[in-house]
PDB file of C-alpha atoms in Angstrom:
ATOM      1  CA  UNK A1148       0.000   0.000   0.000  1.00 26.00           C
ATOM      2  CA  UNK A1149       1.277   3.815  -0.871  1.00 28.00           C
ATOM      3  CA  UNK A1150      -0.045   7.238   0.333  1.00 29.00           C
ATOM      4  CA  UNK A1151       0.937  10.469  -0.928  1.00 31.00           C
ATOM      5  CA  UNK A1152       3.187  10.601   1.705  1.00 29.00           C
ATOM      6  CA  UNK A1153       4.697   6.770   1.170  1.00 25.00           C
ATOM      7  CA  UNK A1154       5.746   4.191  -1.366  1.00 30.00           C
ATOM      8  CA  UNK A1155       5.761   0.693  -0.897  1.00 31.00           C
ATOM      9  CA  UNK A1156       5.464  -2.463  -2.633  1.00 32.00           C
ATOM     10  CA  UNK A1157       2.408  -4.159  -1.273  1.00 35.00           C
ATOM     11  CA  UNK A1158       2.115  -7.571   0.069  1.00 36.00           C
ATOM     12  CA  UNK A1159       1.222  -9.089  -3.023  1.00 35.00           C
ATOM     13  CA  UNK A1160       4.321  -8.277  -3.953  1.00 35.00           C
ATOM     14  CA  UNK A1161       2.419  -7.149  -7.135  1.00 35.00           C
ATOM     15  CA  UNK A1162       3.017  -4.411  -9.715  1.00 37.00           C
ATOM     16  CA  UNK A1163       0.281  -1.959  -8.367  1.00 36.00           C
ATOM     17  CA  UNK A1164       0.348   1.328  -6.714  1.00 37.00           C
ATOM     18  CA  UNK A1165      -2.197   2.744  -4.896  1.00 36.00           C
ATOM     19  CA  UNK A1166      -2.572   6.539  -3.899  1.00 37.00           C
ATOM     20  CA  UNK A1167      -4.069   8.998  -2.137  1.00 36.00           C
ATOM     21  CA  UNK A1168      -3.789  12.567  -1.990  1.00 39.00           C
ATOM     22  CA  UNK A1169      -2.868  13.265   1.699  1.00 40.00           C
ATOM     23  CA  UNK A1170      -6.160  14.768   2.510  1.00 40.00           C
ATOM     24  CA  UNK A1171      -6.242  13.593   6.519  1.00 39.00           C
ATOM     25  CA  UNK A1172      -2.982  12.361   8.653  1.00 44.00           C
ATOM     26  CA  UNK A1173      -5.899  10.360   9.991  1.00 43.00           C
ATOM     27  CA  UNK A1174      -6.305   8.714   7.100  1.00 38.00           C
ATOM     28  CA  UNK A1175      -2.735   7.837   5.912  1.00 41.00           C
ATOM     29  CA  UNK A1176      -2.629   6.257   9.445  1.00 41.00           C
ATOM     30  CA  UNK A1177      -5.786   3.827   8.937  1.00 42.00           C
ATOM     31  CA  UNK A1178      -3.486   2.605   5.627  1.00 37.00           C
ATOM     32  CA  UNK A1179      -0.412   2.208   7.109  1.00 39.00           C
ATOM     33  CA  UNK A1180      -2.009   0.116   9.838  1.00 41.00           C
ATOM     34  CA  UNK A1181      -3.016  -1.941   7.020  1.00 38.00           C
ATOM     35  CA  UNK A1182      -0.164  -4.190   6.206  1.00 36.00           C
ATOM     36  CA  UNK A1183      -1.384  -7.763   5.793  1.00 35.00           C
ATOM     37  CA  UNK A1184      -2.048  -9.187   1.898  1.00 38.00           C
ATOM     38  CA  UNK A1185      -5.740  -8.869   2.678  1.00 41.00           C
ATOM     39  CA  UNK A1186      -4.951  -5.464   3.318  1.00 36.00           C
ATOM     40  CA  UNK A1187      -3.167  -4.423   0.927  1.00 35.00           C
ATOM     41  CA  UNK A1188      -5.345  -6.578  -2.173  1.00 41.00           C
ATOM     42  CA  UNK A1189      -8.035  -4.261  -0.121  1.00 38.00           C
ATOM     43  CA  UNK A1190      -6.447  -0.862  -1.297  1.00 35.00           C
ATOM     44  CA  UNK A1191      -5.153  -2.212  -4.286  1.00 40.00           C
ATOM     45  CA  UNK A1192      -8.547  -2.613  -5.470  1.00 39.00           C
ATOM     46  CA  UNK A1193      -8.581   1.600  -5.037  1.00 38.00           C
ATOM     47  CA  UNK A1194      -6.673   2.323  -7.790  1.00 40.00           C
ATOM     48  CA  UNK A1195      -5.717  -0.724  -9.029  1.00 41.00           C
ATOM     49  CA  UNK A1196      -2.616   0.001 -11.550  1.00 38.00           C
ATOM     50  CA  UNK A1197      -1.723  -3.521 -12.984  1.00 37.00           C
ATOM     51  CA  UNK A1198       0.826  -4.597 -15.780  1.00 35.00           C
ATOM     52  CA  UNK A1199       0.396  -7.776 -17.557  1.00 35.00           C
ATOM     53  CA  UNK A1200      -1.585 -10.925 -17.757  1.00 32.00           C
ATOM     54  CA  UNK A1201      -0.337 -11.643 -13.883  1.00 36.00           C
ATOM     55  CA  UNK A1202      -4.006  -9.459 -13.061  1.00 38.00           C
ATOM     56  CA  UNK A1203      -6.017  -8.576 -16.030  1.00 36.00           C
ATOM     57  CA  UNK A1204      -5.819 -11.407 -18.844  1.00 38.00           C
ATOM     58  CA  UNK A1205      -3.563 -12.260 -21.834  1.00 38.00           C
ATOM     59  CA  UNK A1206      -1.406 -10.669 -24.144  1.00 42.00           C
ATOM     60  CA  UNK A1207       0.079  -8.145 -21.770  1.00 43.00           C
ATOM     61  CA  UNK A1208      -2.965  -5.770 -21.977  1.00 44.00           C
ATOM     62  CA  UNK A1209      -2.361  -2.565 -19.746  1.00 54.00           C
ATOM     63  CA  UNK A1210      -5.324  -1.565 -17.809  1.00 58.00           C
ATOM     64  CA  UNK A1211      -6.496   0.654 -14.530  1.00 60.00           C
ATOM     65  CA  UNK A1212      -9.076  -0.334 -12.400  1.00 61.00           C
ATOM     66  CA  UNK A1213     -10.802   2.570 -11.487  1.00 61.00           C
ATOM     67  CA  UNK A1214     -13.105   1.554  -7.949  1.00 59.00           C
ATOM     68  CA  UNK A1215     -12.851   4.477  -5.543  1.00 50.00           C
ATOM     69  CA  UNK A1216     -16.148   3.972  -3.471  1.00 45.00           C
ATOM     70  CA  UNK A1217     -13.330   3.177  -0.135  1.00 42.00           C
ATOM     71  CA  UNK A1218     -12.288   5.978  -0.273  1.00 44.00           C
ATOM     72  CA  UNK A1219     -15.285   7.371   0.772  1.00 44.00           C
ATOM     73  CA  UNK A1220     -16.089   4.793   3.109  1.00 45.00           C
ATOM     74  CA  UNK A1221     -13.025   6.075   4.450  1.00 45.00           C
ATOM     75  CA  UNK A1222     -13.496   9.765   4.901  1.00 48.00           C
ATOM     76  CA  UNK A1223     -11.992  10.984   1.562  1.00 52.00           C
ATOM     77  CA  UNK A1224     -14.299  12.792  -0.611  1.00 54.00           C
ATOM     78  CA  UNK A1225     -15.064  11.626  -3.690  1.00 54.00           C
ATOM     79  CA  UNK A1226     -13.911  14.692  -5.772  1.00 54.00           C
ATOM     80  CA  UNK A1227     -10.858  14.942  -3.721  1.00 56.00           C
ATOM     81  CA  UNK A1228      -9.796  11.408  -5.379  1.00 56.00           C
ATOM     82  CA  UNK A1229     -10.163  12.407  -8.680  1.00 55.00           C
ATOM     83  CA  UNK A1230      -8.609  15.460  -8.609  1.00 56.00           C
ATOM     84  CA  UNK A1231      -5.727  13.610  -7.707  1.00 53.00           C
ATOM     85  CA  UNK A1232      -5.835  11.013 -10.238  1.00 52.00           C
ATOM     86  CA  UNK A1233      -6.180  13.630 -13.163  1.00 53.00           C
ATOM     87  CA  UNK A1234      -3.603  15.677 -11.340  1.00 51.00           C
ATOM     88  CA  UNK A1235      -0.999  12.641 -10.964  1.00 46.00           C
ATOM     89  CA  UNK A1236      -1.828  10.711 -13.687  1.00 50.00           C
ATOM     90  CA  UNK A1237       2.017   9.556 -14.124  1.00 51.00           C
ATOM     91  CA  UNK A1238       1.296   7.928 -10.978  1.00 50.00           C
ATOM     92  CA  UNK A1239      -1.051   5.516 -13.001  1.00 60.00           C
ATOM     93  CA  UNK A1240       1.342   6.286 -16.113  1.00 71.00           C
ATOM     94  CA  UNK A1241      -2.082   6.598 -18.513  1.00 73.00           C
ATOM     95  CA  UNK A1242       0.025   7.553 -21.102  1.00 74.00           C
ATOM     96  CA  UNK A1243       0.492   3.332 -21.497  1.00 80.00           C
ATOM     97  CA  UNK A1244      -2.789   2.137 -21.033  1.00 84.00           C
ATOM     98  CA  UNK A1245      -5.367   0.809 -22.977  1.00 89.00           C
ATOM     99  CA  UNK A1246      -8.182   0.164 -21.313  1.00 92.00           C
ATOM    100  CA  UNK A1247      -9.764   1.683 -18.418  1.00 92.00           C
ATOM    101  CA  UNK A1248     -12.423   0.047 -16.167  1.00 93.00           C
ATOM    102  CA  UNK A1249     -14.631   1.965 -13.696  1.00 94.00           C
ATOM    103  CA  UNK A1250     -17.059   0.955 -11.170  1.00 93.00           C
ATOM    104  CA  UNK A1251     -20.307   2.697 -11.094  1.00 93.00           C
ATOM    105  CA  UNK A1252     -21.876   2.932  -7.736  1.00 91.00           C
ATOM    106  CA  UNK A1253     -19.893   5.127  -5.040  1.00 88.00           C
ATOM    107  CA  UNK A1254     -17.171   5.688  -8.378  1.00 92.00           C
ATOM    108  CA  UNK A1255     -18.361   7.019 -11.040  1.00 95.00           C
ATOM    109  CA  UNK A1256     -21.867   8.613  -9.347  1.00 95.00           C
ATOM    110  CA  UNK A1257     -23.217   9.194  -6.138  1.00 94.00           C
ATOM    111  CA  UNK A1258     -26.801   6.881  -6.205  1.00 93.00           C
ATOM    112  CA  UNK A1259     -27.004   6.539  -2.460  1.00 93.00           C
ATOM    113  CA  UNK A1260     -29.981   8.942  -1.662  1.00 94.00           C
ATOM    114  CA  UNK A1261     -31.808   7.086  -4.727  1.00 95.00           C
ATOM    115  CA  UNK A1262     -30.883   3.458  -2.712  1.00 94.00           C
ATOM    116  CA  UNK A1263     -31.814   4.939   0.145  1.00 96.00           C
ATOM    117  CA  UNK A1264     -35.331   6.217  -1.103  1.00 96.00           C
ATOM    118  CA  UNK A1265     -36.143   2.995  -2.821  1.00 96.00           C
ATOM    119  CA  UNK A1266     -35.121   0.611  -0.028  1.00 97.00           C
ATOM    120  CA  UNK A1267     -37.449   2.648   2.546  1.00 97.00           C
ATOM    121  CA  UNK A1268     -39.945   2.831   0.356  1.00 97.00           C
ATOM    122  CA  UNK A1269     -39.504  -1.559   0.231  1.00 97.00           C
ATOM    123  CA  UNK A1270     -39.616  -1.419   3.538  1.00 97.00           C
ATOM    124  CA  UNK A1271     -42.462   0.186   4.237  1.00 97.00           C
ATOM    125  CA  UNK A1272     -44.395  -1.757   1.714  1.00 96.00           C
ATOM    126  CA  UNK A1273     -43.406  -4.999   3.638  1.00 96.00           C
ATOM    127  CA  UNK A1274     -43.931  -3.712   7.322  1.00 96.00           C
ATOM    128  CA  UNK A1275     -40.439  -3.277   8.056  1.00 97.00           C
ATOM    129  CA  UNK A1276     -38.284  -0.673   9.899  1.00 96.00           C
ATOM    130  CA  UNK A1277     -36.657   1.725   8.276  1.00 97.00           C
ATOM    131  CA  UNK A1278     -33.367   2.389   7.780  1.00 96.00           C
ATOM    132  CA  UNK A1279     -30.845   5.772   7.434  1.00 96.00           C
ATOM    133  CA  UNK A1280     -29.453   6.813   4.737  1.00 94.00           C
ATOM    134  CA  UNK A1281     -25.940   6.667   6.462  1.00 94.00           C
ATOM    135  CA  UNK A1282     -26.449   2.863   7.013  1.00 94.00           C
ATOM    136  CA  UNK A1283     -27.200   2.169   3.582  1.00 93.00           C
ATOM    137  CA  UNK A1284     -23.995   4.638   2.433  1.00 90.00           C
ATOM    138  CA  UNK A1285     -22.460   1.868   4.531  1.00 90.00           C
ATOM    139  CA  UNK A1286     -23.672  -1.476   3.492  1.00 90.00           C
ATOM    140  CA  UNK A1287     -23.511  -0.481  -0.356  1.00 83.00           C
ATOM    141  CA  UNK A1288     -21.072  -1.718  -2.827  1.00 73.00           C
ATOM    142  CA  UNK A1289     -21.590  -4.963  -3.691  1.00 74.00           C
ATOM    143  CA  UNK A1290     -24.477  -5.296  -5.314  1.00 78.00           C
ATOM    144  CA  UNK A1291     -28.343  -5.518  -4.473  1.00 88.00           C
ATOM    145  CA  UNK A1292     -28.309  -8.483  -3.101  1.00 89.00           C
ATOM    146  CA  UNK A1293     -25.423  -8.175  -0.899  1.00 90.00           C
ATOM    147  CA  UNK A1294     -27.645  -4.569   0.503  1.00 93.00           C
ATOM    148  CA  UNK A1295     -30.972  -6.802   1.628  1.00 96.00           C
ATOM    149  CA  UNK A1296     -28.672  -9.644   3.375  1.00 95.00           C
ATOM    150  CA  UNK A1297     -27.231  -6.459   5.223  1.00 95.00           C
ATOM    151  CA  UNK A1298     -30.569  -5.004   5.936  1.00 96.00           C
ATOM    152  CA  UNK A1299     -32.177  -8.602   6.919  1.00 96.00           C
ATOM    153  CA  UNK A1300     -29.371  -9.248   9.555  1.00 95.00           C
ATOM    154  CA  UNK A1301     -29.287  -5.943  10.681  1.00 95.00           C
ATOM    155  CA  UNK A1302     -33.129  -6.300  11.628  1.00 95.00           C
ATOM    156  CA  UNK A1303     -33.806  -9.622  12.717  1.00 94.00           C
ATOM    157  CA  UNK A1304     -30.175 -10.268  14.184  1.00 94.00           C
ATOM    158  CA  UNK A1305     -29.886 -13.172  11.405  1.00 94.00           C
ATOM    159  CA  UNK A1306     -29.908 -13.724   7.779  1.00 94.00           C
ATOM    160  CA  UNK A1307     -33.098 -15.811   6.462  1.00 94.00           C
ATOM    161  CA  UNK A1308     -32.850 -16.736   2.769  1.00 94.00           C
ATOM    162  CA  UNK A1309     -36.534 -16.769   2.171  1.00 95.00           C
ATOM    163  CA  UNK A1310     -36.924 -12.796   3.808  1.00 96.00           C
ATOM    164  CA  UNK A1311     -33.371 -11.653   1.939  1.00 96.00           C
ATOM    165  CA  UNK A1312     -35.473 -12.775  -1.430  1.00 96.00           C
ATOM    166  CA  UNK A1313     -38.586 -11.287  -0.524  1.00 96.00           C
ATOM    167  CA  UNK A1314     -37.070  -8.077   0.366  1.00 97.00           C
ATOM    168  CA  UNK A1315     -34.667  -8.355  -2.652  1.00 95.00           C
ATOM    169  CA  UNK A1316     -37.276  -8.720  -5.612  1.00 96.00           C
ATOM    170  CA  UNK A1317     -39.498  -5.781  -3.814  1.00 97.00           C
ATOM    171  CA  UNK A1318     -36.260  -3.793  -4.020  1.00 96.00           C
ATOM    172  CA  UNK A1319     -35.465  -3.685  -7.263  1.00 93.00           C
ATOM    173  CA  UNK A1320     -38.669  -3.474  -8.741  1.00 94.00           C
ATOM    174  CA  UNK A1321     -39.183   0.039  -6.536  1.00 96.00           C
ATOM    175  CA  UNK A1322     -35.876   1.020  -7.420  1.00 94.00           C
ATOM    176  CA  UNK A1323     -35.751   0.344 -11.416  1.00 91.00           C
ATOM    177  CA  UNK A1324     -38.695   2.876 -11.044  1.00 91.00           C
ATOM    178  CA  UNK A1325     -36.417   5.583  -8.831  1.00 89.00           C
ATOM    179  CA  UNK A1326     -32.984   4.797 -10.397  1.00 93.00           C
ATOM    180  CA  UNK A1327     -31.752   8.369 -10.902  1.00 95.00           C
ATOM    181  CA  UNK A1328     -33.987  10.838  -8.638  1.00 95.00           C
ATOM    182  CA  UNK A1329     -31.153  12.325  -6.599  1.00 94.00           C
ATOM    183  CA  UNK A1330     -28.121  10.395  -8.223  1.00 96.00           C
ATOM    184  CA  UNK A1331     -25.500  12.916  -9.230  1.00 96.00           C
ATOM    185  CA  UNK A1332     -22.289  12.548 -11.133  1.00 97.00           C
ATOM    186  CA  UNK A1333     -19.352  12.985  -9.015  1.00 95.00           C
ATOM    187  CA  UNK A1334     -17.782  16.157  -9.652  1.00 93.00           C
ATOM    188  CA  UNK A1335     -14.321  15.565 -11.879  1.00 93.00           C
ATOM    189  CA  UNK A1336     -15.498  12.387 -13.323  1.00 95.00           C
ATOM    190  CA  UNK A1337     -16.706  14.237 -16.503  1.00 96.00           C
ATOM    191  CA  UNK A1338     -13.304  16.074 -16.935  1.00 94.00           C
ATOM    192  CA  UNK A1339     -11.453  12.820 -16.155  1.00 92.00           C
ATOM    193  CA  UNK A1340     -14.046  11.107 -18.607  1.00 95.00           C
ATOM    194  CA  UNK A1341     -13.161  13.756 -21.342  1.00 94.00           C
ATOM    195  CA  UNK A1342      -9.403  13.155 -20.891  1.00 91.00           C
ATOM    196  CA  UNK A1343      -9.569   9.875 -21.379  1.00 91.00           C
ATOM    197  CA  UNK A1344     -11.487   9.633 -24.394  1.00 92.00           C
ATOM    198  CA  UNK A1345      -9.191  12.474 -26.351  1.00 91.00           C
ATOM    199  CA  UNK A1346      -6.562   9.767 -25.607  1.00 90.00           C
ATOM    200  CA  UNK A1347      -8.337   7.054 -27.006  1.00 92.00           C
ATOM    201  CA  UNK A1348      -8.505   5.067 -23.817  1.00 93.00           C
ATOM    202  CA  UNK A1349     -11.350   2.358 -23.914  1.00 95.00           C
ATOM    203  CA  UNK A1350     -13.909   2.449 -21.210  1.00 96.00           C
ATOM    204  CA  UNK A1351     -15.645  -0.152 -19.615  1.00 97.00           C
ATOM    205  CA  UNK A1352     -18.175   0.080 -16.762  1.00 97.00           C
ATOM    206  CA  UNK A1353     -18.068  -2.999 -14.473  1.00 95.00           C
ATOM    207  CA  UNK A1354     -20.362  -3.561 -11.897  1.00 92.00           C
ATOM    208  CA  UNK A1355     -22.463  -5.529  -9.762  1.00 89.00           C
ATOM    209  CA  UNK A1356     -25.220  -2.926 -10.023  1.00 89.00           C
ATOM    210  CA  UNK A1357     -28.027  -5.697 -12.319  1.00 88.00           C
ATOM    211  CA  UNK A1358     -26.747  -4.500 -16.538  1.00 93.00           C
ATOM    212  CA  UNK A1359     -30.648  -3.194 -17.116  1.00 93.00           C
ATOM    213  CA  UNK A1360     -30.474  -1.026 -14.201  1.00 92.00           C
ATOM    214  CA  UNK A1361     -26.876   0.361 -14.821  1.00 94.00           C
ATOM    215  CA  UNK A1362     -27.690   0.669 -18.918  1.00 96.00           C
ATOM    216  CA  UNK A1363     -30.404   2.928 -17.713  1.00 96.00           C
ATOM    217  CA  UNK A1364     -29.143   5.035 -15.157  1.00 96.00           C
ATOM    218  CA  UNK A1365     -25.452   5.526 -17.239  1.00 97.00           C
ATOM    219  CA  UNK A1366     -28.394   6.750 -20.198  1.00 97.00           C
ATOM    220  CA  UNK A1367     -30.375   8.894 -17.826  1.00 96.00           C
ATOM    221  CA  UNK A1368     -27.127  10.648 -16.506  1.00 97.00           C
ATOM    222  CA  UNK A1369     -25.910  10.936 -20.277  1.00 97.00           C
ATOM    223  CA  UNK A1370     -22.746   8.719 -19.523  1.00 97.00           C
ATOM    224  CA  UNK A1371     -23.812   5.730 -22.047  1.00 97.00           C
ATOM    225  CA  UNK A1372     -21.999   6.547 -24.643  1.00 96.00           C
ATOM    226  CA  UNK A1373     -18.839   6.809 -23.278  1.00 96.00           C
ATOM    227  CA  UNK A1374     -18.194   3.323 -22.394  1.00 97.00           C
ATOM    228  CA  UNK A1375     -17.302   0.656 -25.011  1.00 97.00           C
ATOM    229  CA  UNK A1376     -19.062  -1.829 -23.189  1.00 97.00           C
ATOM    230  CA  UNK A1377     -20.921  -2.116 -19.477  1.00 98.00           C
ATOM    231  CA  UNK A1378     -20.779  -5.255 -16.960  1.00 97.00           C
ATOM    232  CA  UNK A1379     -23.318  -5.365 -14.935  1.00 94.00           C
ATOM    233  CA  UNK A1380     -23.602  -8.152 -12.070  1.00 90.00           C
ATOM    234  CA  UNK A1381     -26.079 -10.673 -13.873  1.00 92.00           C
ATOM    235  CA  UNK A1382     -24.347 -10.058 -17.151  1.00 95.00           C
ATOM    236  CA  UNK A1383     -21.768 -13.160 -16.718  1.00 96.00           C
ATOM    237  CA  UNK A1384     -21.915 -16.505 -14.368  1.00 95.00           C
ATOM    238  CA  UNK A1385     -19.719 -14.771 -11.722  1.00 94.00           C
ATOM    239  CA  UNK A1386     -19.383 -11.353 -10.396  1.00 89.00           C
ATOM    240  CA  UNK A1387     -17.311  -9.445  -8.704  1.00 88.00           C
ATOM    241  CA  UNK A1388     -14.573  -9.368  -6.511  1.00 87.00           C
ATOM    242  CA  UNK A1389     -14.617 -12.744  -8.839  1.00 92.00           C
ATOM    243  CA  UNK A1390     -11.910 -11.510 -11.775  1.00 92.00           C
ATOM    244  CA  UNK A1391     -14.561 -13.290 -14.575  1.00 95.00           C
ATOM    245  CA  UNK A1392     -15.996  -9.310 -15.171  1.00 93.00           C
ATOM    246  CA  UNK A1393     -12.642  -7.984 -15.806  1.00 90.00           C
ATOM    247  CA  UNK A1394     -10.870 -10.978 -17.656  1.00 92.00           C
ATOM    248  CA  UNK A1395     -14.227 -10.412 -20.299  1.00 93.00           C
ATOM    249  CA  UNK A1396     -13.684  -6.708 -20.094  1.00 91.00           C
TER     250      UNK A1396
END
């Protein structure tokens, strides 16, 4: 793991560097803490700069994974981290890549207020509690599913299959009707966007976000037609942190 302030080879002992810009000494301390290879996978997954087949696929292809919704779990905000990624992009050494992947969800756009909305308004339909939008900001990320198993154990203290589905299929039939309400486009990810495509960088959305709901919101939030091709989580047999999405990317 690397901050602004240090550079180190993480455990992986791969060829990645991740970044940050030094907002918090705070912050820098939670990643230096951080030292195990589950750690440091953890932050590689940031902004993930691989070389080679060793992480990405054949043939050498150069790529940067672009998945920044940590560091906003961890207190940096979201325009702060890509500022410094089109500020430093030597760091990531663009000039070399080909292909750029971005998450969607907590990377790309800010949908938690539209999550938030359409899982209280499931909730309510089934007789449930509600929850805050701060808890959902928290238990987003990897997917919809992965958000009702957190919301089912939260409330009844254990996960039951048979409620995660019920509350699962009411939530995204609400929310494929509230998909982009409040959602906003981070700020910088346009500029960053623009940069990339006067290089001729290819752009790939991969997520676990279901492909009709992320095809629709990328097209509400005119962002569709920047990306040679979108992943969404039902799109192949596994998704991620599986590497299936990004090997077919």
């Amino acid at each position: 793991a690397a901050t602004g302030r240090y550079s180190k080879t993480c455990a992986n002992s791969c060829q990645c560097t991740c970044s940050n810009s030094g907002e918090s000494d705070q912050w820098q301390e939670k990643v230096e803490k951080r030292k195990t290879p589950r750690a440091a996978k953890k932050y590689q997954g940031w902004f993930g700069f691989a070389d080679g087949a060793d992480h990405f696929g054949p043939d050498g292809v150069d790529v940067v994974l672009i998945t920044a919704l940590n560091f906003y779990n961890e207190g940096m905000r979201m325009e702060h981290a890509f500022c410094f990624l089109s500020s430093f992009m030597s760091v990531a050494q663009l000039a070399h890549r080909k292909l750029i992947l971005f998450d969607l969800d907590g990377t790309l756009v800010d949908s938690a207020r539209d999550l938030y909305r359409a899982m209280n308004l499931t909730l309510q339909d089934l007789g449930r509690p509600l929850v805050t939008e701060q808890q959902i900001r928290t238990w987003v990320g990897k997917g919809a599913s992965q958000l009702c198993s957190c919301v089912i154990q939260y409330q009844d203290h254990h996960l039951d299959p048979e409620q995660q589905q019920k509350l699962l299929q009411h939530f995204l039939m609400v929310y494929q009707h509230n998909l982009c309400v409040d959602t906003v486009i981070y700020e910088g990810v346009l500029d960053f966007l623009d940069d990339c495509q006067a290089q001729h960088k290819t752009l790939v959305c991969v997520t676990n976000k279901p492909y009709q709901a992320s095809v629709e919101l990328l097209r509400q939030l005119n962002l569709l037609d920047r990306f040679a091709l979108v992943i969404g989580g039902d799109s192949l047999t596994n998704r991620k942190p599986h590497p299936e999405p990004l090997l077919h990317a």
